[in-house]
PDB file of C-alpha atoms and ligand atoms in Angstrom:
ATOM      1  CA  UNK A  24      80.343  87.682  83.452  1.00 83.00           C
ATOM      2  CA  UNK A  25      82.583  85.932  85.599  1.00 92.00           C
ATOM      3  CA  UNK A  26      86.116  85.488  83.316  1.00 93.00           C
ATOM      4  CA  UNK A  27      86.424  81.721  82.879  1.00 95.00           C
ATOM      5  CA  UNK A  28      89.259  80.506  84.898  1.00 95.00           C
ATOM      6  CA  UNK A  29      87.059  82.003  87.990  1.00 95.00           C
ATOM      7  CA  UNK A  30      84.684  80.060  87.024  1.00 96.00           C
ATOM      8  CA  UNK A  31      86.293  77.008  86.672  1.00 96.00           C
ATOM      9  CA  UNK A  32      88.781  77.550  89.690  1.00 96.00           C
ATOM     10  CA  UNK A  33      86.088  78.298  91.564  1.00 96.00           C
ATOM     11  CA  UNK A  34      84.742  74.881  91.005  1.00 97.00           C
ATOM     12  CA  UNK A  35      87.171  73.201  91.707  1.00 96.00           C
ATOM     13  CA  UNK A  36      88.097  74.748  95.071  1.00 95.00           C
ATOM     14  CA  UNK A  37      84.149  74.111  96.025  1.00 96.00           C
ATOM     15  CA  UNK A  38      84.285  70.900  94.845  1.00 96.00           C
ATOM     16  CA  UNK A  39      80.779  71.561  92.605  1.00 97.00           C
ATOM     17  CA  UNK A  40      79.650  73.759  90.390  1.00 97.00           C
ATOM     18  CA  UNK A  41      78.380  77.048  89.364  1.00 96.00           C
ATOM     19  CA  UNK A  42      75.057  76.168  88.044  1.00 96.00           C
ATOM     20  CA  UNK A  43      74.143  80.341  87.803  1.00 95.00           C
ATOM     21  CA  UNK A  44      75.293  83.589  87.929  1.00 96.00           C
ATOM     22  CA  UNK A  45      73.702  87.045  89.207  1.00 95.00           C
ATOM     23  CA  UNK A  46      75.400  90.064  89.225  1.00 92.00           C
ATOM     24  CA  UNK A  47      75.850  91.561  92.768  1.00 92.00           C
ATOM     25  CA  UNK A  48      76.876  95.590  93.311  1.00 86.00           C
ATOM     26  CA  UNK A  49      77.479  98.050  95.026  1.00 74.00           C
ATOM     27  CA  UNK A  50      81.573  97.010  96.189  1.00 76.00           C
ATOM     28  CA  UNK A  51      83.999  99.506  96.231  1.00 77.00           C
ATOM     29  CA  UNK A  52      87.323  97.335  94.571  1.00 84.00           C
ATOM     30  CA  UNK A  53      86.128  94.085  93.527  1.00 89.00           C
ATOM     31  CA  UNK A  54      83.803  92.464  91.273  1.00 93.00           C
ATOM     32  CA  UNK A  55      80.683  90.886  92.822  1.00 95.00           C
ATOM     33  CA  UNK A  56      78.295  87.963  91.683  1.00 96.00           C
ATOM     34  CA  UNK A  57      76.259  85.900  93.529  1.00 97.00           C
ATOM     35  CA  UNK A  58      76.569  82.135  92.383  1.00 97.00           C
ATOM     36  CA  UNK A  59      73.784  79.395  92.927  1.00 97.00           C
ATOM     37  CA  UNK A  60      75.911  75.765  92.809  1.00 97.00           C
ATOM     38  CA  UNK A  61      74.361  72.675  91.522  1.00 97.00           C
ATOM     39  CA  UNK A  62      72.968  71.916  95.611  1.00 96.00           C
ATOM     40  CA  UNK A  63      71.344  74.927  94.773  1.00 96.00           C
ATOM     41  CA  UNK A  64      73.148  76.762  97.201  1.00 96.00           C
ATOM     42  CA  UNK A  65      73.931  81.097  96.720  1.00 97.00           C
ATOM     43  CA  UNK A  66      77.642  82.307  97.621  1.00 98.00           C
ATOM     44  CA  UNK A  67      78.503  85.011  97.528  1.00 97.00           C
ATOM     45  CA  UNK A  68      81.484  85.729  94.816  1.00 97.00           C
ATOM     46  CA  UNK A  69      84.524  87.719  94.908  1.00 96.00           C
ATOM     47  CA  UNK A  70      87.310  88.454  92.929  1.00 96.00           C
ATOM     48  CA  UNK A  71      89.773  91.621  91.027  1.00 93.00           C
ATOM     49  CA  UNK A  72      91.477  91.303  88.138  1.00 90.00           C
ATOM     50  CA  UNK A  73      94.523  93.422  89.614  1.00 87.00           C
ATOM     51  CA  UNK A  74      95.322  91.440  93.409  1.00 87.00           C
ATOM     52  CA  UNK A  75      96.004  87.891  93.865  1.00 85.00           C
ATOM     53  CA  UNK A  76      94.810  85.213  96.855  1.00 90.00           C
ATOM     54  CA  UNK A  77      96.599  87.221  99.378  1.00 92.00           C
ATOM     55  CA  UNK A  78      94.492  90.443  99.885  1.00 93.00           C
ATOM     56  CA  UNK A  79      91.426  88.395  99.935  1.00 95.00           C
ATOM     57  CA  UNK A  80      92.566  85.135 102.430  1.00 96.00           C
ATOM     58  CA  UNK A  81      93.867  88.692 104.748  1.00 97.00           C
ATOM     59  CA  UNK A  82      89.968  89.117 104.277  1.00 96.00           C
ATOM     60  CA  UNK A  83      89.284  85.702 105.199  1.00 97.00           C
ATOM     61  CA  UNK A  84      91.409  86.032 108.129  1.00 98.00           C
ATOM     62  CA  UNK A  85      89.344  89.032 109.277  1.00 98.00           C
ATOM     63  CA  UNK A  86      86.058  87.639 109.264  1.00 98.00           C
ATOM     64  CA  UNK A  87      87.911  84.326 111.291  1.00 97.00           C
ATOM     65  CA  UNK A  88      88.426  87.214 113.939  1.00 98.00           C
ATOM     66  CA  UNK A  89      85.342  88.940 114.008  1.00 98.00           C
ATOM     67  CA  UNK A  90      83.293  85.047 114.712  1.00 97.00           C
ATOM     68  CA  UNK A  91      85.249  84.171 116.537  1.00 96.00           C
ATOM     69  CA  UNK A  92      84.800  86.776 118.824  1.00 96.00           C
ATOM     70  CA  UNK A  93      80.773  85.902 119.022  1.00 90.00           C
ATOM     71  CA  UNK A  94      79.393  88.674 119.199  1.00 93.00           C
ATOM     72  CA  UNK A  95      75.277  89.206 117.676  1.00 96.00           C
ATOM     73  CA  UNK A  96      77.561  90.484 114.697  1.00 98.00           C
ATOM     74  CA  UNK A  97      76.557  88.375 112.298  1.00 98.00           C
ATOM     75  CA  UNK A  98      79.169  87.479 110.003  1.00 98.00           C
ATOM     76  CA  UNK A  99      79.700  85.763 106.356  1.00 98.00           C
ATOM     77  CA  UNK A 100      81.039  81.904 106.479  1.00 97.00           C
ATOM     78  CA  UNK A 101      84.329  81.838 104.618  1.00 97.00           C
ATOM     79  CA  UNK A 102      84.130  78.695 102.006  1.00 97.00           C
ATOM     80  CA  UNK A 103      87.248  79.493  99.481  1.00 97.00           C
ATOM     81  CA  UNK A 104      90.161  82.115  98.896  1.00 96.00           C
ATOM     82  CA  UNK A 105      92.360  81.068  96.321  1.00 95.00           C
ATOM     83  CA  UNK A 106      93.665  82.674  92.712  1.00 95.00           C
ATOM     84  CA  UNK A 107      93.419  81.632  88.986  1.00 95.00           C
ATOM     85  CA  UNK A 108      96.920  80.652  87.672  1.00 93.00           C
ATOM     86  CA  UNK A 109      96.388  84.083  86.022  1.00 93.00           C
ATOM     87  CA  UNK A 110      96.318  85.776  88.660  1.00 94.00           C
ATOM     88  CA  UNK A 111      93.205  86.448  89.710  1.00 95.00           C
ATOM     89  CA  UNK A 112      92.568  86.939  93.140  1.00 95.00           C
ATOM     90  CA  UNK A 113      89.165  85.330  94.494  1.00 96.00           C
ATOM     91  CA  UNK A 114      87.112  84.970  98.103  1.00 97.00           C
ATOM     92  CA  UNK A 115      84.031  82.481  98.311  1.00 98.00           C
ATOM     93  CA  UNK A 116      81.288  83.198 101.139  1.00 97.00           C
ATOM     94  CA  UNK A 117      78.127  82.539 102.169  1.00 97.00           C
ATOM     95  CA  UNK A 118      75.490  84.583  99.963  1.00 98.00           C
ATOM     96  CA  UNK A 119      73.402  86.538 103.098  1.00 97.00           C
ATOM     97  CA  UNK A 120      69.765  87.441 101.857  1.00 96.00           C
ATOM     98  CA  UNK A 121      69.158  90.987 103.210  1.00 96.00           C
ATOM     99  CA  UNK A 122      66.020  91.923 104.536  1.00 97.00           C
ATOM    100  CA  UNK A 123      63.708  93.788 105.991  1.00 96.00           C
ATOM    101  CA  UNK A 124      65.364  95.653 109.684  1.00 97.00           C
ATOM    102  CA  UNK A 125      62.870  95.480 112.691  1.00 97.00           C
ATOM    103  CA  UNK A 126      62.527  98.095 115.004  1.00 96.00           C
ATOM    104  CA  UNK A 127      64.675  96.527 117.069  1.00 98.00           C
ATOM    105  CA  UNK A 128      67.532  95.974 114.312  1.00 98.00           C
ATOM    106  CA  UNK A 129      69.147  99.453 114.462  1.00 98.00           C
ATOM    107  CA  UNK A 130      69.445  98.948 118.529  1.00 98.00           C
ATOM    108  CA  UNK A 131      70.792  95.662 118.875  1.00 98.00           C
ATOM    109  CA  UNK A 132      73.681  96.543 116.009  1.00 98.00           C
ATOM    110  CA  UNK A 133      74.032  99.100 118.131  1.00 98.00           C
ATOM    111  CA  UNK A 134      74.454  96.487 121.239  1.00 98.00           C
ATOM    112  CA  UNK A 135      76.896  94.422 118.989  1.00 98.00           C
ATOM    113  CA  UNK A 136      79.718  96.696 118.094  1.00 98.00           C
ATOM    114  CA  UNK A 137      79.483  97.546 121.415  1.00 98.00           C
ATOM    115  CA  UNK A 138      80.136  93.798 122.639  1.00 98.00           C
ATOM    116  CA  UNK A 139      82.569  93.340 119.697  1.00 98.00           C
ATOM    117  CA  UNK A 140      84.832  96.614 121.189  1.00 98.00           C
ATOM    118  CA  UNK A 141      84.393  94.921 124.425  1.00 98.00           C
ATOM    119  CA  UNK A 142      86.829  92.264 123.094  1.00 98.00           C
ATOM    120  CA  UNK A 143      90.548  93.474 124.455  1.00 98.00           C
ATOM    121  CA  UNK A 144      94.329  92.785 123.141  1.00 97.00           C
ATOM    122  CA  UNK A 145      96.761  93.816 125.506  1.00 97.00           C
ATOM    123  CA  UNK A 146      98.332  96.024 122.399  1.00 98.00           C
ATOM    124  CA  UNK A 147      97.161  98.142 119.655  1.00 98.00           C
ATOM    125  CA  UNK A 148      97.937  96.855 116.184  1.00 98.00           C
ATOM    126  CA  UNK A 149      97.896  92.401 114.964  1.00 98.00           C
ATOM    127  CA  UNK A 150      99.247  89.413 114.142  1.00 98.00           C
ATOM    128  CA  UNK A 151      99.175  90.506 110.049  1.00 98.00           C
ATOM    129  CA  UNK A 152      98.723  93.307 108.168  1.00 98.00           C
ATOM    130  CA  UNK A 153      95.816  93.597 106.357  1.00 98.00           C
ATOM    131  CA  UNK A 154      94.814  96.173 103.966  1.00 96.00           C
ATOM    132  CA  UNK A 155      92.025  98.380 103.596  1.00 96.00           C
ATOM    133  CA  UNK A 156      90.701  98.825 100.373  1.00 91.00           C
ATOM    134  CA  UNK A 157      93.213  97.150  98.305  1.00 90.00           C
ATOM    135  CA  UNK A 158      95.670  99.606 100.488  1.00 95.00           C
ATOM    136  CA  UNK A 159      98.219  97.476 102.406  1.00 96.00           C
ATOM    137  CA  UNK A 160      97.613  98.624 106.152  1.00 98.00           C
ATOM    138  CA  UNK A 161     100.952  97.735 109.182  1.00 98.00           C
ATOM    139  CA  UNK A 162      99.520  96.611 112.039  1.00 98.00           C
ATOM    140  CA  UNK A 163     102.771  96.299 113.877  1.00 98.00           C
ATOM    141  CA  UNK A 164     101.877  96.246 117.378  1.00 98.00           C
ATOM    142  CA  UNK A 165     102.442  99.917 120.086  1.00 98.00           C
ATOM    143  CA  UNK A 166     101.892  99.696 123.906  1.00 98.00           C
ATOM    144  CA  UNK A 167     100.362 103.326 123.514  1.00 98.00           C
ATOM    145  CA  UNK A 168      97.631 104.395 120.583  1.00 98.00           C
ATOM    146  CA  UNK A 169      98.842 107.639 120.144  1.00 98.00           C
ATOM    147  CA  UNK A 170     101.811 106.033 118.542  1.00 98.00           C
ATOM    148  CA  UNK A 171      99.818 102.839 116.209  1.00 98.00           C
ATOM    149  CA  UNK A 172      97.995 106.643 115.183  1.00 98.00           C
ATOM    150  CA  UNK A 173     100.489 108.570 114.030  1.00 98.00           C
ATOM    151  CA  UNK A 174     102.908 105.728 112.742  1.00 98.00           C
ATOM    152  CA  UNK A 175     100.716 102.456 111.800  1.00 98.00           C
ATOM    153  CA  UNK A 176      97.904 104.630 110.064  1.00 98.00           C
ATOM    154  CA  UNK A 177      98.356 109.148 109.541  1.00 98.00           C
ATOM    155  CA  UNK A 178     101.943 108.271 108.289  1.00 98.00           C
ATOM    156  CA  UNK A 179     102.102 105.577 105.304  1.00 98.00           C
ATOM    157  CA  UNK A 180      98.847 107.330 103.749  1.00 98.00           C
ATOM    158  CA  UNK A 181     100.321 110.930 104.268  1.00 98.00           C
ATOM    159  CA  UNK A 182     103.607 110.044 102.990  1.00 98.00           C
ATOM    160  CA  UNK A 183     101.493 107.914  99.797  1.00 97.00           C
ATOM    161  CA  UNK A 184      99.667 110.736  99.694  1.00 97.00           C
ATOM    162  CA  UNK A 185     102.059 113.485  98.854  1.00 97.00           C
ATOM    163  CA  UNK A 186     104.480 111.022  96.742  1.00 97.00           C
ATOM    164  CA  UNK A 187     101.529 111.559  94.522  1.00 96.00           C
ATOM    165  CA  UNK A 188     100.961 115.785  94.582  1.00 95.00           C
ATOM    166  CA  UNK A 189      97.323 114.297  95.925  1.00 96.00           C
ATOM    167  CA  UNK A 190      99.180 116.116  98.997  1.00 96.00           C
ATOM    168  CA  UNK A 191     101.461 118.894 100.009  1.00 94.00           C
ATOM    169  CA  UNK A 192     104.564 119.566 102.047  1.00 94.00           C
ATOM    170  CA  UNK A 193     102.539 122.812 103.992  1.00 94.00           C
ATOM    171  CA  UNK A 194      99.553 119.658 104.764  1.00 96.00           C
ATOM    172  CA  UNK A 195     102.726 117.360 106.087  1.00 97.00           C
ATOM    173  CA  UNK A 196     103.633 120.839 108.303  1.00 96.00           C
ATOM    174  CA  UNK A 197     100.069 120.693 110.177  1.00 97.00           C
ATOM    175  CA  UNK A 198     100.058 117.514 111.011  1.00 97.00           C
ATOM    176  CA  UNK A 199     103.562 117.330 113.079  1.00 97.00           C
ATOM    177  CA  UNK A 200     101.187 119.771 114.792  1.00 96.00           C
ATOM    178  CA  UNK A 201      98.305 117.738 115.168  1.00 97.00           C
ATOM    179  CA  UNK A 202     100.263 115.227 116.189  1.00 97.00           C
ATOM    180  CA  UNK A 203     102.889 117.155 119.231  1.00 97.00           C
ATOM    181  CA  UNK A 204      98.402 117.634 120.610  1.00 96.00           C
ATOM    182  CA  UNK A 205      97.187 113.832 120.704  1.00 97.00           C
ATOM    183  CA  UNK A 206      98.123 113.677 123.842  1.00 96.00           C
ATOM    184  CA  UNK A 207      95.653 115.487 125.782  1.00 96.00           C
ATOM    185  CA  UNK A 208      93.043 115.450 122.499  1.00 96.00           C
ATOM    186  CA  UNK A 209      92.887 111.280 123.202  1.00 97.00           C
ATOM    187  CA  UNK A 210      91.404 109.655 126.046  1.00 97.00           C
ATOM    188  CA  UNK A 211      93.270 106.608 126.806  1.00 97.00           C
ATOM    189  CA  UNK A 212      91.178 103.168 126.384  1.00 97.00           C
ATOM    190  CA  UNK A 213      92.171  99.563 125.383  1.00 98.00           C
ATOM    191  CA  UNK A 214      92.463  97.985 122.746  1.00 98.00           C
ATOM    192  CA  UNK A 215      89.412  97.219 120.672  1.00 98.00           C
ATOM    193  CA  UNK A 216      88.267  94.556 118.568  1.00 98.00           C
ATOM    194  CA  UNK A 217      87.677  96.550 115.482  1.00 98.00           C
ATOM    195  CA  UNK A 218      85.708  95.651 112.015  1.00 98.00           C
ATOM    196  CA  UNK A 219      88.446  98.500 110.610  1.00 98.00           C
ATOM    197  CA  UNK A 220      85.897  98.934 107.781  1.00 98.00           C
ATOM    198  CA  UNK A 221      83.081  99.447 109.154  1.00 98.00           C
ATOM    199  CA  UNK A 222      80.855 102.373 106.453  1.00 97.00           C
ATOM    200  CA  UNK A 223      77.198 101.861 105.150  1.00 96.00           C
ATOM    201  CA  UNK A 224      78.276  99.652 102.426  1.00 94.00           C
ATOM    202  CA  UNK A 225      79.895  97.311 104.812  1.00 96.00           C
ATOM    203  CA  UNK A 226      76.472  95.720 106.168  1.00 98.00           C
ATOM    204  CA  UNK A 227      72.877  94.287 106.011  1.00 97.00           C
ATOM    205  CA  UNK A 228      70.256  93.208 107.904  1.00 98.00           C
ATOM    206  CA  UNK A 229      69.762  89.892 107.046  1.00 98.00           C
ATOM    207  CA  UNK A 230      66.463  88.436 106.817  1.00 97.00           C
ATOM    208  CA  UNK A 231      66.072  87.941 110.063  1.00 97.00           C
ATOM    209  CA  UNK A 232      66.994  91.634 111.097  1.00 98.00           C
ATOM    210  CA  UNK A 233      69.860  91.388 112.029  1.00 98.00           C
ATOM    211  CA  UNK A 234      72.346  93.190 111.131  1.00 98.00           C
ATOM    212  CA  UNK A 235      75.538  91.501 109.142  1.00 98.00           C
ATOM    213  CA  UNK A 236      79.387  92.477 108.722  1.00 98.00           C
ATOM    214  CA  UNK A 237      81.270  92.089 105.901  1.00 97.00           C
ATOM    215  CA  UNK A 238      84.808  93.272 103.832  1.00 96.00           C
ATOM    216  CA  UNK A 239      86.860  94.269 107.049  1.00 98.00           C
ATOM    217  CA  UNK A 240      90.020  95.637 107.670  1.00 98.00           C
ATOM    218  CA  UNK A 241      90.124  94.125 111.298  1.00 98.00           C
ATOM    219  CA  UNK A 242      92.978  94.854 114.383  1.00 98.00           C
ATOM    220  CA  UNK A 243      92.848  95.918 117.114  1.00 98.00           C
ATOM    221  CA  UNK A 244      92.226  99.959 117.888  1.00 98.00           C
ATOM    222  CA  UNK A 245      90.907 102.860 119.811  1.00 98.00           C
ATOM    223  CA  UNK A 246      86.680 102.119 118.957  1.00 98.00           C
ATOM    224  CA  UNK A 247      86.357 106.255 118.937  1.00 98.00           C
ATOM    225  CA  UNK A 248      87.823 105.962 115.199  1.00 98.00           C
ATOM    226  CA  UNK A 249      85.490 102.842 114.001  1.00 98.00           C
ATOM    227  CA  UNK A 250      82.774 105.337 115.451  1.00 98.00           C
ATOM    228  CA  UNK A 251      83.908 108.413 114.817  1.00 98.00           C
ATOM    229  CA  UNK A 252      84.111 105.902 110.694  1.00 98.00           C
ATOM    230  CA  UNK A 253      80.367 105.238 111.047  1.00 98.00           C
ATOM    231  CA  UNK A 254      79.597 109.062 111.256  1.00 98.00           C
ATOM    232  CA  UNK A 255      82.072 109.735 108.815  1.00 97.00           C
ATOM    233  CA  UNK A 256      79.199 108.757 105.368  1.00 95.00           C
ATOM    234  CA  UNK A 257      76.472 108.330 107.148  1.00 94.00           C
ATOM    235  CA  UNK A 258      73.776 105.426 107.115  1.00 94.00           C
ATOM    236  CA  UNK A 259      73.834 104.634 111.185  1.00 98.00           C
ATOM    237  CA  UNK A 260      70.476 105.770 113.081  1.00 97.00           C
ATOM    238  CA  UNK A 261      69.821 107.049 115.825  1.00 98.00           C
ATOM    239  CA  UNK A 262      68.615 104.236 117.501  1.00 98.00           C
ATOM    240  CA  UNK A 263      72.298 101.897 116.343  1.00 98.00           C
ATOM    241  CA  UNK A 264      74.335 104.665 118.828  1.00 98.00           C
ATOM    242  CA  UNK A 265      71.663 105.295 122.100  1.00 98.00           C
ATOM    243  CA  UNK A 266      72.435 101.596 122.025  1.00 98.00           C
ATOM    244  CA  UNK A 267      75.802 101.486 121.344  1.00 98.00           C
ATOM    245  CA  UNK A 268      76.450 103.987 124.164  1.00 98.00           C
ATOM    246  CA  UNK A 269      73.853 103.071 126.456  1.00 98.00           C
ATOM    247  CA  UNK A 270      76.391  99.364 126.307  1.00 98.00           C
ATOM    248  CA  UNK A 271      79.008 100.742 126.161  1.00 98.00           C
ATOM    249  CA  UNK A 272      79.479 104.611 127.081  1.00 98.00           C
ATOM    250  CA  UNK A 273      81.590 106.982 125.321  1.00 97.00           C
ATOM    251  CA  UNK A 274      84.200 109.027 126.652  1.00 97.00           C
ATOM    252  CA  UNK A 275      82.940 113.036 126.700  1.00 97.00           C
ATOM    253  CA  UNK A 276      84.089 114.664 124.133  1.00 95.00           C
ATOM    254  CA  UNK A 277      83.621 112.773 121.388  1.00 97.00           C
ATOM    255  CA  UNK A 278      82.189 114.617 119.039  1.00 95.00           C
ATOM    256  CA  UNK A 279      84.869 117.046 118.505  1.00 93.00           C
ATOM    257  CA  UNK A 280      87.336 114.381 118.438  1.00 96.00           C
ATOM    258  CA  UNK A 281      85.816 112.688 115.921  1.00 97.00           C
ATOM    259  CA  UNK A 282      87.231 114.710 112.242  1.00 97.00           C
ATOM    260  CA  UNK A 283      90.624 113.607 113.655  1.00 98.00           C
ATOM    261  CA  UNK A 284      90.132 109.943 113.908  1.00 98.00           C
ATOM    262  CA  UNK A 285      88.304 110.091 110.200  1.00 98.00           C
ATOM    263  CA  UNK A 286      91.618 111.622 108.961  1.00 98.00           C
ATOM    264  CA  UNK A 287      92.248 108.426 108.674  1.00 98.00           C
ATOM    265  CA  UNK A 288      89.600 107.222 105.649  1.00 98.00           C
ATOM    266  CA  UNK A 289      89.982 110.238 104.664  1.00 98.00           C
ATOM    267  CA  UNK A 290      93.517 109.864 103.806  1.00 98.00           C
ATOM    268  CA  UNK A 291      92.870 106.341 102.541  1.00 98.00           C
ATOM    269  CA  UNK A 292      90.370 107.942 100.483  1.00 97.00           C
ATOM    270  CA  UNK A 293      92.595 110.120  98.744  1.00 97.00           C
ATOM    271  CA  UNK A 294      94.864 107.625  97.976  1.00 97.00           C
ATOM    272  CA  UNK A 295      92.298 105.454  96.395  1.00 94.00           C
ATOM    273  CA  UNK A 296      90.278 108.310  94.506  1.00 91.00           C
ATOM    274  CA  UNK A 297      92.113 111.108  94.558  1.00 88.00           C
ATOM    275  CA  UNK A 298      89.016 114.508  93.973  1.00 80.00           C
ATOM    276  CA  UNK A 299      87.834 116.077  97.274  1.00 92.00           C
ATOM    277  CA  UNK A 300      88.536 114.235  99.441  1.00 96.00           C
ATOM    278  CA  UNK A 301      92.396 115.395  99.995  1.00 96.00           C
ATOM    279  CA  UNK A 302      90.231 118.546  99.873  1.00 96.00           C
ATOM    280  CA  UNK A 303      88.746 117.484 103.506  1.00 97.00           C
ATOM    281  CA  UNK A 304      92.087 116.499 104.653  1.00 97.00           C
ATOM    282  CA  UNK A 305      93.307 119.548 104.052  1.00 96.00           C
ATOM    283  CA  UNK A 306      90.599 121.138 106.051  1.00 96.00           C
ATOM    284  CA  UNK A 307      90.717 118.765 108.988  1.00 97.00           C
ATOM    285  CA  UNK A 308      94.656 119.084 109.282  1.00 96.00           C
ATOM    286  CA  UNK A 309      95.419 122.602 108.690  1.00 92.00           C
ATOM    287  CA  UNK A 310      93.219 123.805 112.257  1.00 89.00           C
ATOM    288  CA  UNK A 311      96.492 122.739 113.727  1.00 81.00           C
TER     289      UNK A 311
HETATM  290  P1  ADP B   8      84.435  95.594  98.296  1.00 65.98           P
HETATM  291  O1  ADP B   8      85.596  94.538  98.459  1.00 65.98           O
HETATM  292  O2  ADP B   8      84.595  95.548  96.199  1.00 65.98           O
HETATM  293  O3  ADP B   8      83.992  96.704  98.702  1.00 65.98           O
HETATM  294  P2  ADP B   8      81.902  94.221  99.644  1.00 65.98           P
HETATM  295  O4  ADP B   8      82.277  93.074 100.459  1.00 65.98           O
HETATM  296  O5  ADP B   8      81.921  95.023 100.403  1.00 65.98           O
HETATM  297  O6  ADP B   8      83.245  94.257  98.086  1.00 65.98           O
HETATM  298  O7  ADP B   8      80.498  93.685  98.802  1.00 65.98           O
HETATM  299  C1  ADP B   8      79.700  94.344  97.973  1.00 65.98           C
HETATM  300  C2  ADP B   8      78.712  94.249  97.800  1.00 65.98           C
HETATM  301  O8  ADP B   8      77.687  93.210  97.870  1.00 65.98           O
HETATM  302  C3  ADP B   8      78.060  95.276  99.601  1.00 65.98           C
HETATM  303  O9  ADP B   8      77.808  95.824  99.824  1.00 65.98           O
HETATM  304  C4  ADP B   8      76.705  94.208  99.895  1.00 65.98           C
HETATM  305  O10 ADP B   8      75.920  94.825  99.534  1.00 65.98           O
HETATM  306  C5  ADP B   8      76.751  92.334  99.086  1.00 65.98           C
HETATM  307  N1  ADP B   8      77.949  92.023  99.967  1.00 65.98           N
HETATM  308  C6  ADP B   8      79.181  91.524 100.211  1.00 65.98           C
HETATM  309  N2  ADP B   8      78.893  90.410 100.756  1.00 65.98           N
HETATM  310  C7  ADP B   8      78.232  89.744 100.895  1.00 65.98           C
HETATM  311  C8  ADP B   8      77.479  88.722 101.255  1.00 65.98           C
HETATM  312  N3  ADP B   8      78.284  87.512 101.921  1.00 65.98           N
HETATM  313  N4  ADP B   8      75.982  88.014 100.988  1.00 65.98           N
HETATM  314  C9  ADP B   8      75.594  88.738 100.691  1.00 65.98           C
HETATM  315  N5  ADP B   8      75.544  90.264  99.532  1.00 65.98           N
HETATM  316  C10 ADP B   8      76.956  90.607 100.022  1.00 65.98           C
END
């Protein structure tokens, strides 16, 4: 199931042959497999026929930034990224065995995320652009969160959705009214190191019950956008949120702000998948 040229290139990059392959489902963008190497080690391999090495090298940089933060979150080690002569990009990581969560797993996960968010940058953004799903994500530095949110998060996705006729000009007008109100809505916070794409499909508990996160879209941002996204599709327990809050309390009124932060992932989903996501965007933004 792995294209031959990917298998060959991976073997060459790792300097060892692949003995067996088992497909892994659950990804929304790439194809994935567990590969067993000749020395008995398992590795996690992702590849994409439509994307070259660039996208995966950005993922590697994100994983390394998260690892360097040295929080209690487990971050898979990266062993190789590259591209075949035919342009198929790939990424080889440590394979994380999924285990049963313990009583303490979710609270520790909440604390560990708070620990990550206590890594503060001087500005909002990152020293390089990266990807959200397969769409590019601009991380130009801004001093103010609101400017970053409007110019680097909402505007590029909104333009894309309007150009592809997934959203209309009237929605743009609602966004413009919302922008005016943002200074009263978003509380000031320092820029936090974020995973950037933290939904339930991007974490698992390992064999020791430790939360492992992967597939990031890292930048320094307002930590509430990360928490808002965890609520969008569910899959995070009350124990997780309680532990986060006691480790790093949120400012009052977060629940009311959640939908506004989630306009970003909903616009991204509108552009990636269409369907009902555009309607969700419209129903949030038309209140403004
Ligand atoms: P995509 O980029 O296509 O969204 P993901 O990186 O989310 O793909 O990976 C797809 C699935 O593979 C995840 O939902 C998870 O179940 C599993 N997975 C991801 N990373 C690892 C890993 N390092 N070890 C084991 N399984 C993993």
